[in-house]
Amino acid sequence: MNPYDEINIKLLEASSHISNKVSDGTLEMLTKPWREIVVSCPIKMDDGNTKVFTGYRIQHNAVRGPYKGGVRYHPDADQNEVKALSSLMTWKNALVNIPFGGAKGGIQVSASELSKSELRNLTRRYTLSIDKFLGPNTDIPAPDLGTNSQTMAWMMDSYGSIHGYTPAIVTGKPVELGGSEGRDSATGRGVVFIIDEICKKLSLDPHKQDFAIQGFGQVGKWIANIAYQKKYNIVAVSDVKGGIYNKNGIDITELIKHYEIEKTFQNFKNVEFITNNELLTTKCDFLIPAAIERVINNTNADNINSKFVIEAANHPVTPDAEKILESKNISVLPDTLVNSGGVIVSYFEWIQNLYQHHWEIERVNSELQKIITKAFHEVFDKSEKENINYRLSALSIGLDRVIHTANLRGYI
Ligand code: NAD
């Protein structure tokens, strides 16, 4: 089954928990992207040869506002993967109640194998190939796996070369170019807000929990950093090459310094080296996948050894794995809620750009906390009231909002 089918399975299950009446035709509309753009991006490589990369921008649904979602550079970012991620953006933006629809972009490329100038040329070619479908009130990209603030600076510049200076065309830009304070840490900060809220609700002391985090990029590194500053015990972290473990906790401040220089965990002191599969099956309280999708699947779900799975990555748990986790009483906090901090602060960045205004970091973080905490309580309360899991609760809240807006606009 491809990832898009898997997201639609989850969605159809959630549709039986919504308060709006929904017809089969409406559900069909909500499970099909509105527009799928596929582009070929030829670029001249440093060695003089030309190479062609395939890029996508999938605009899933714009009932509630302009399309919004990241751009991923990864060899597996094919059309079905990008479609799945675009759909998740629709439900995430509706759940946290910000005025955006859902979209996602991607290029099938291993970004680490390209030089800086090759990446810049590829980003320009991709942006110019889709520029007619973008705009601050049409579709606003952001960073995701394999892309970062530099990628957004190149996208903004390429779009601006045709349409003039338009900072609101992308979010996640460098602060010097109109990016928001706190956008780099926003997704990780949001994840820690969610952990704190679930601990409060269930009367757990977060200082007595063990945390294991897969992924040490923009999301995983910030989760580790913020949680460590709060003195939480992080027993394991990993990147694509493997991970490290220490039952008594890893010194994350030292690890970040080491990783920035070495770009690897190798030679870090006082830790045991483990594989990614060992990280996922480590005994801990909070397992936080923050790398790629479908890492918890029917091959390893039986061996997951945590109390919670906190989906910082998008779609890290397949539907069949989720059933196994449920049978083991492991609670899954879903991606649409957990990693929404990134798009919430992207929303703040977009507002700041439209008003040519600059918010202080304290304002960004406190507004983020307000929005994500409200969404957490809505998901938690509905889940308790209707005795359904957190994912069904989160997806059905998003679905209800999209259907209601579609009704008001006269689509259905
Ligand atoms: P990133 O490229 O900055 O970092 C990815 C990390 O995952 C790296 O440490 C990499 O080494 C590791 N990784 C890659 N492949 C792996 C594999 N096969 N096994 C184990 N680790 C692997 O990406 P990111 O921005 O941190 O995104 C991570 C996840 O969070 C993605 O699912 C993304 O869609 C989601 N997300 C990101 C944001 C954001 O603001 N960046 C917002 C919401 C959701």
Coordinates of C-alpha atoms and ligand atoms in Angstrom, one line a residue:
M1 CA 0.0 0.0 0.0
N2 CA 1.4 3.5 -0.8
P3 CA 1.5 6.3 1.8
Y4 CA -1.3 8.2 0.2
D5 CA -3.7 5.2 0.5
E6 CA -2.6 4.8 4.1
I7 CA -3.5 8.4 4.9
N8 CA -6.9 8.0 3.2
I9 CA -7.6 4.8 5.3
K10 CA -7.0 6.8 8.4
L11 CA -9.2 9.7 7.1
L12 CA -12.1 7.4 6.1
E13 CA -12.0 5.9 9.6
A14 CA -12.1 9.4 11.1
S15 CA -15.1 10.4 9.0
S16 CA -17.3 8.2 11.1
H17 CA -16.5 10.4 14.1
I18 CA -17.5 13.8 12.7
S19 CA -20.5 15.9 13.6
N20 CA -21.3 17.1 10.0
K21 CA -23.2 14.8 7.8
V22 CA -21.0 13.7 4.9
S23 CA -21.9 12.2 1.6
D24 CA -19.7 9.7 -0.3
G25 CA -19.1 12.5 -3.0
T26 CA -17.8 14.9 -0.3
L27 CA -15.5 12.3 1.0
E28 CA -14.3 11.7 -2.5
M29 CA -13.6 15.4 -2.9
L30 CA -11.6 15.4 0.3
T31 CA -9.5 12.4 -0.5
K32 CA -8.4 13.7 -4.0
P33 CA -5.8 16.5 -4.4
W34 CA -7.2 19.5 -6.3
R35 CA -4.1 19.9 -8.4
E36 CA -1.0 17.8 -9.0
I37 CA 2.0 19.5 -10.7
V38 CA 4.9 17.3 -12.0
V39 CA 7.9 19.1 -13.4
S40 CA 11.2 18.0 -15.0
C41 CA 14.1 20.1 -13.6
P42 CA 17.3 19.8 -15.8
I43 CA 20.4 21.4 -14.3
K44 CA 24.0 21.5 -15.3
M45 CA 26.1 19.6 -12.7
D46 CA 29.5 20.8 -11.6
D47 CA 31.2 18.2 -13.8
G48 CA 29.5 19.8 -16.9
N49 CA 26.9 17.0 -17.4
T50 CA 23.2 17.7 -17.4
K51 CA 21.0 15.8 -15.0
V52 CA 17.2 15.9 -14.9
F53 CA 15.4 15.7 -11.5
T54 CA 11.6 15.2 -11.1
G55 CA 9.8 17.7 -8.9
Y56 CA 6.2 17.9 -7.6
R57 CA 3.9 20.4 -6.0
I58 CA 0.6 18.8 -4.9
Q59 CA -2.1 21.2 -3.9
H60 CA -4.4 19.1 -1.9
N61 CA -7.2 21.4 -0.8
A62 CA -7.7 25.2 -0.5
V63 CA -11.2 25.4 1.1
R64 CA -9.9 27.2 4.2
G65 CA -7.3 29.4 2.6
P66 CA -4.2 29.5 0.4
Y67 CA -2.3 26.2 0.0
K68 CA 0.5 25.8 2.5
G69 CA 3.1 23.1 3.0
G70 CA 6.8 22.3 2.9
V71 CA 9.1 21.2 0.1
R72 CA 11.1 18.0 0.6
Y73 CA 14.3 17.0 -1.1
H74 CA 14.6 13.2 -0.7
P75 CA 15.1 10.2 -3.0
D76 CA 11.8 8.7 -1.9
A77 CA 9.8 11.9 -2.4
D78 CA 7.7 10.5 -5.2
Q79 CA 4.2 11.6 -6.2
N80 CA 2.4 9.3 -3.7
E81 CA 4.6 10.4 -0.8
V82 CA 4.1 14.1 -1.6
K83 CA 0.3 13.5 -2.1
A84 CA 0.2 11.9 1.4
L85 CA 2.1 14.8 2.9
S86 CA -0.1 17.3 1.2
S87 CA -3.3 15.7 2.6
L88 CA -1.8 15.8 6.1
M89 CA -1.2 19.5 5.7
T90 CA -4.9 20.1 5.0
W91 CA -6.0 18.3 8.2
K92 CA -3.2 19.8 10.3
N93 CA -3.9 23.4 9.3
A94 CA -7.6 22.8 10.0
L95 CA -6.9 21.2 13.3
V96 CA -4.9 24.1 14.6
N97 CA -7.4 26.4 13.0
I98 CA -5.1 28.6 10.9
P99 CA -6.4 30.0 7.6
F100 CA -4.6 27.7 5.2
G101 CA -5.3 24.8 2.9
G102 CA -2.9 21.9 2.4
A103 CA 0.0 21.4 -0.1
K104 CA 3.4 19.8 -0.2
G105 CA 6.3 19.8 -2.7
G106 CA 9.2 17.6 -3.3
I107 CA 12.1 16.8 -5.6
Q108 CA 13.4 13.3 -5.9
V109 CA 17.0 14.0 -5.0
S110 CA 19.6 13.1 -2.4
A111 CA 20.4 16.6 -1.3
S112 CA 23.6 15.6 0.5
E113 CA 25.1 14.4 -2.8
L114 CA 24.8 17.8 -4.5
S115 CA 27.1 20.8 -4.1
K116 CA 25.8 24.1 -2.9
S117 CA 25.7 25.6 -6.4
E118 CA 23.9 22.5 -7.8
L119 CA 21.3 22.7 -5.1
R120 CA 20.8 26.4 -5.8
N121 CA 20.4 25.8 -9.5
L122 CA 18.0 23.0 -8.8
T123 CA 15.9 25.1 -6.4
R124 CA 15.7 27.9 -9.0
R125 CA 14.7 25.6 -11.8
Y126 CA 12.0 24.0 -9.6
T127 CA 10.6 27.3 -8.4
L128 CA 10.5 28.8 -11.9
S129 CA 8.8 25.7 -13.2
I130 CA 5.9 26.0 -10.6
D131 CA 5.9 29.8 -10.1
K132 CA 2.5 30.4 -11.8
F133 CA 0.9 28.2 -9.2
L134 CA 2.5 30.0 -6.2
G135 CA 1.7 33.3 -4.6
P136 CA 1.3 34.8 -1.1
N137 CA -2.5 34.3 -1.4
T138 CA -2.3 31.2 -3.5
D139 CA 0.4 28.7 -2.3
I140 CA 3.2 29.4 0.2
P141 CA 6.0 26.8 0.5
A142 CA 8.2 26.2 3.5
P143 CA 11.2 23.9 4.5
D144 CA 10.8 20.2 5.2
L145 CA 13.1 17.1 5.1
G146 CA 16.3 17.9 3.2
T147 CA 15.5 21.7 2.8
N148 CA 16.2 24.6 5.1
S149 CA 16.1 28.4 5.4
Q150 CA 18.8 28.7 2.6
T151 CA 16.5 26.8 0.2
M152 CA 13.7 29.2 1.1
A153 CA 15.9 32.2 0.4
W154 CA 16.7 30.8 -3.1
M155 CA 13.0 30.1 -3.7
M156 CA 12.0 33.7 -2.6
D157 CA 14.7 35.1 -4.8
S158 CA 13.7 33.1 -7.9
Y159 CA 10.0 33.9 -7.4
G160 CA 11.0 37.6 -6.9
S161 CA 13.0 37.7 -10.2
I162 CA 9.6 37.4 -12.0
H163 CA 7.1 38.9 -9.6
G164 CA 9.1 41.4 -7.7
Y165 CA 10.0 41.5 -4.0
T166 CA 7.6 39.1 -2.3
P167 CA 8.8 37.9 1.1
A168 CA 5.4 36.3 2.0
I169 CA 5.8 33.8 -0.9
V170 CA 7.7 31.4 1.4
T171 CA 8.1 30.9 5.2
G172 CA 11.1 29.5 7.0
K173 CA 13.3 32.1 5.5
P174 CA 16.4 33.5 7.2
V175 CA 15.4 36.2 9.7
E176 CA 17.5 38.7 7.7
L177 CA 15.2 38.2 4.7
G178 CA 11.9 38.5 6.6
G179 CA 11.9 35.1 8.4
S180 CA 10.3 34.9 11.8
E181 CA 12.2 34.7 15.0
G182 CA 11.7 31.2 16.5
R183 CA 10.7 29.5 13.2
D184 CA 13.8 27.2 13.3
S185 CA 12.9 25.9 16.7
A186 CA 9.1 26.0 16.3
T187 CA 8.3 22.4 15.4
G188 CA 10.6 21.0 18.1
R189 CA 9.2 23.5 20.7
G190 CA 5.6 22.6 19.7
V191 CA 6.5 18.9 20.3
V192 CA 7.8 19.6 23.8
F193 CA 4.6 21.7 24.5
I194 CA 2.5 18.6 23.6
I195 CA 4.7 16.3 25.8
D196 CA 4.2 18.8 28.7
E197 CA 0.4 18.9 28.2
I198 CA 0.0 15.1 28.0
C199 CA 2.1 14.7 31.2
K200 CA 0.0 17.3 33.0
K201 CA -3.3 15.6 31.9
L202 CA -2.1 12.2 32.9
S203 CA -0.3 13.4 36.1
L204 CA 3.1 12.2 34.9
D205 CA 6.3 14.0 36.0
P206 CA 8.3 14.6 32.7
H207 CA 11.5 14.5 34.7
K208 CA 10.8 10.9 35.6
Q209 CA 10.3 9.8 31.9
D210 CA 12.9 8.5 29.5
F211 CA 12.9 9.9 25.9
A212 CA 14.3 8.4 22.7
I213 CA 14.4 10.6 19.6
Q214 CA 14.9 9.3 16.0
G215 CA 16.3 12.1 13.7
F216 CA 18.7 14.9 14.6
G217 CA 17.8 17.4 12.0
Q218 CA 15.7 20.6 12.2
V219 CA 13.0 18.9 14.2
G220 CA 14.8 16.2 16.2
K221 CA 17.7 18.4 17.3
W222 CA 15.4 21.1 18.6
I223 CA 13.3 18.6 20.5
A224 CA 16.4 17.2 22.2
N225 CA 17.8 20.7 22.9
I226 CA 14.6 22.1 24.4
A227 CA 13.8 19.0 26.4
Y228 CA 17.3 18.8 27.7
Q229 CA 17.1 22.5 28.8
K230 CA 14.1 21.4 30.8
K231 CA 16.3 18.7 32.4
Y232 CA 14.4 15.8 30.7
N233 CA 16.2 12.5 30.5
I234 CA 17.1 11.8 26.8
V235 CA 18.4 8.2 26.6
A236 CA 18.8 7.8 22.9
V237 CA 19.0 9.9 19.7
S238 CA 19.9 8.9 16.1
D239 CA 20.4 10.2 12.5
V240 CA 20.3 8.4 9.2
K241 CA 23.6 6.6 10.0
G242 CA 22.6 5.2 13.4
G243 CA 22.2 6.3 17.0
I244 CA 23.6 6.5 20.5
Y245 CA 22.3 5.4 23.9
N246 CA 22.9 6.1 27.6
K247 CA 20.4 4.9 30.2
N248 CA 21.4 7.8 32.5
G249 CA 20.9 10.4 29.8
I250 CA 22.9 12.0 27.1
D251 CA 24.5 15.5 27.5
I252 CA 22.7 17.1 24.6
T253 CA 24.5 20.5 24.8
E254 CA 27.8 18.7 24.4
L255 CA 26.4 16.5 21.7
I256 CA 25.1 19.4 19.6
K257 CA 28.6 21.1 19.8
H258 CA 30.2 17.7 18.7
Y259 CA 27.7 17.2 15.9
E260 CA 28.1 20.6 14.5
I261 CA 31.8 20.0 14.0
E262 CA 31.9 16.3 13.2
K263 CA 28.5 15.9 11.4
T264 CA 28.3 12.5 13.1
F265 CA 27.8 10.9 16.6
Q266 CA 31.0 8.9 16.1
N267 CA 33.6 9.4 18.9
F268 CA 31.1 11.0 21.3
K269 CA 32.0 9.9 24.8
N270 CA 30.0 8.0 27.4
V271 CA 27.4 6.4 25.0
E272 CA 26.7 3.1 23.4
F273 CA 26.3 3.0 19.6
I274 CA 23.0 1.6 18.4
T275 CA 21.2 1.1 15.1
N276 CA 18.1 2.9 14.1
N277 CA 16.0 -0.2 14.7
E278 CA 17.5 -0.6 18.1
L279 CA 16.6 3.1 18.8
L280 CA 13.0 2.4 17.8
T281 CA 12.7 -0.6 20.1
T282 CA 14.6 1.0 23.0
K283 CA 12.9 0.7 26.4
C284 CA 11.7 4.3 27.1
D285 CA 8.5 6.1 28.1
F286 CA 8.3 8.5 25.1
L287 CA 9.5 7.3 21.7
I288 CA 9.7 10.3 19.3
P289 CA 10.2 9.5 15.6
A290 CA 11.4 12.8 14.1
A291 CA 12.9 11.6 10.8
I292 CA 11.0 10.0 7.9
E293 CA 7.7 8.2 7.4
R294 CA 6.6 4.6 8.0
V295 CA 9.5 3.7 10.3
I296 CA 7.1 2.0 12.7
N297 CA 5.4 -0.7 10.6
N298 CA 4.3 -4.3 10.9
T299 CA 7.9 -5.5 11.0
N300 CA 8.8 -3.8 14.3
A301 CA 5.6 -2.6 15.9
D302 CA 5.5 -5.7 18.1
N303 CA 8.9 -4.7 19.6
I304 CA 8.1 -1.1 20.4
N305 CA 8.9 -0.7 24.1
S306 CA 7.5 2.7 25.1
K307 CA 4.3 4.1 26.7
F308 CA 3.8 6.8 24.1
V309 CA 4.8 7.4 20.5
I310 CA 5.0 11.1 19.7
E311 CA 4.8 11.6 16.0
A312 CA 7.1 14.5 15.4
A313 CA 7.7 13.2 11.8
N314 CA 4.9 13.0 9.3
H315 CA 3.2 9.6 9.0
P316 CA 5.9 7.6 10.9
V317 CA 3.4 4.9 12.0
T318 CA 1.5 2.8 9.4
P319 CA -2.1 1.9 10.0
D320 CA -1.4 -1.8 10.6
A321 CA 1.4 -0.9 13.1
E322 CA -1.0 1.5 14.9
K323 CA -3.4 -1.4 15.5
I324 CA -0.5 -3.4 17.0
L325 CA 0.6 -0.5 19.2
E326 CA -3.0 -0.1 20.4
S327 CA -3.2 -3.7 21.4
K328 CA -0.1 -3.1 23.5
N329 CA -1.7 0.0 25.1
I330 CA 0.8 2.3 23.6
S331 CA -0.7 5.7 22.9
V332 CA 0.1 7.5 19.7
L333 CA -0.1 11.3 19.6
P334 CA -0.6 12.1 15.9
D335 CA 1.5 14.1 13.5
T336 CA -1.2 16.6 12.6
L337 CA -1.2 17.8 16.2
V338 CA 2.4 17.1 17.4
N339 CA 4.4 18.7 14.6
S340 CA 2.0 21.6 13.9
G341 CA 4.4 24.1 15.6
G342 CA 6.3 24.6 12.4
V343 CA 3.3 25.6 10.3
I344 CA 1.8 27.7 13.2
V345 CA 5.0 29.9 13.3
S346 CA 5.0 29.9 9.5
Y347 CA 1.6 31.4 9.8
F348 CA 3.0 34.1 12.1
E349 CA 5.8 34.7 9.6
W350 CA 3.3 35.1 6.7
I351 CA 1.4 37.7 8.8
Q352 CA 4.6 39.6 9.7
N353 CA 5.5 39.7 6.0
L354 CA 2.1 40.9 4.9
Y355 CA 2.2 43.7 7.5
Q356 CA 5.9 44.3 7.1
H357 CA 6.2 43.9 10.8
H358 CA 8.6 42.0 13.1
W359 CA 7.5 40.1 16.2
E360 CA 9.9 39.5 19.2
I361 CA 10.7 35.9 20.0
E362 CA 8.7 36.0 23.3
R363 CA 5.6 36.9 21.4
V364 CA 6.2 34.1 18.8
N365 CA 6.7 31.4 21.4
S366 CA 3.8 32.5 23.6
E367 CA 1.3 32.7 20.7
L368 CA 2.6 29.3 19.5
Q369 CA 2.0 27.8 22.9
K370 CA -1.6 29.2 23.0
I371 CA -2.6 27.7 19.6
I372 CA -1.0 24.3 20.0
T373 CA -2.2 23.9 23.6
K374 CA -5.8 24.7 22.6
A375 CA -5.6 22.1 19.8
F376 CA -4.2 19.6 22.2
H377 CA -7.1 20.1 24.6
E378 CA -9.6 19.8 21.8
V379 CA -8.1 16.5 20.7
F380 CA -7.7 15.1 24.2
D381 CA -11.3 16.1 25.3
K382 CA -12.9 14.6 22.1
S383 CA -10.9 11.4 22.5
E384 CA -12.0 11.1 26.2
K385 CA -15.7 12.0 25.4
E386 CA -16.0 9.6 22.5
N387 CA -13.6 6.9 23.6
I388 CA -11.5 7.1 20.4
N389 CA -7.8 7.3 19.9
Y390 CA -6.0 10.7 19.6
R391 CA -5.5 10.3 15.8
L392 CA -9.2 9.7 15.1
S393 CA -10.0 12.6 17.3
A394 CA -7.5 15.0 15.6
L395 CA -8.4 14.0 12.1
S396 CA -12.1 14.2 12.7
I397 CA -11.8 17.7 14.2
G398 CA -9.9 18.8 11.0
L399 CA -12.4 17.1 8.7
D400 CA -15.3 18.7 10.5
R401 CA -13.8 22.2 10.0
V402 CA -13.0 21.6 6.3
I403 CA -16.5 20.2 5.6
H404 CA -18.1 23.1 7.4
T405 CA -16.1 25.7 5.3
A406 CA -16.8 23.8 2.1
N407 CA -20.5 24.0 2.9
L408 CA -20.3 27.7 3.6
R409 CA -18.5 28.3 0.3
G410 CA -21.1 26.2 -1.5
Y411 CA -18.8 23.5 -2.8
I412 CA -21.0 20.7 -1.4
Ligands
NAD1 P1 15.9 17.2 8.3 O1 16.3 16.9 7.0 O2 16.4 18.5 9.0 O3 16.4 16.1 9.3 C1 16.1 14.7 9.2 C2 16.8 13.9 10.1 O4 16.4 12.5 10.0 C3 18.3 13.9 10.0 O5 18.9 13.8 11.2 C4 18.6 12.6 9.2 O6 19.9 12.1 9.3 C5 17.5 11.7 9.7 N1 17.1 10.6 8.8 C6 16.9 10.7 7.5 N2 16.6 9.5 7.0 C7 16.6 8.6 8.0 C8 16.4 7.2 8.2 N3 16.1 6.5 7.1 N4 16.4 6.7 9.4 C9 16.7 7.5 10.5 N5 17.0 8.8 10.4 C10 16.9 9.3 9.2 O7 14.3 17.1 8.4 P2 13.3 17.8 9.4 O8 12.9 19.1 8.9 O9 13.9 17.6 10.8 O10 12.0 16.8 9.2 C11 11.9 15.6 10.0 C12 10.4 15.2 9.9 O11 9.6 16.2 10.5 C13 9.8 15.0 8.5 O12 8.9 13.9 8.6 C14 9.1 16.3 8.3 O13 8.1 16.1 7.3 C15 8.6 16.6 9.6 N6 8.3 18.0 9.9 C16 9.2 19.0 9.7 C17 8.9 20.3 10.0 C18 9.9 21.4 9.9 O14 9.6 22.5 10.4 N7 11.1 21.2 9.4 C19 7.6 20.6 10.3 C20 6.6 19.6 10.5 C21 7.0 18.3 10.2

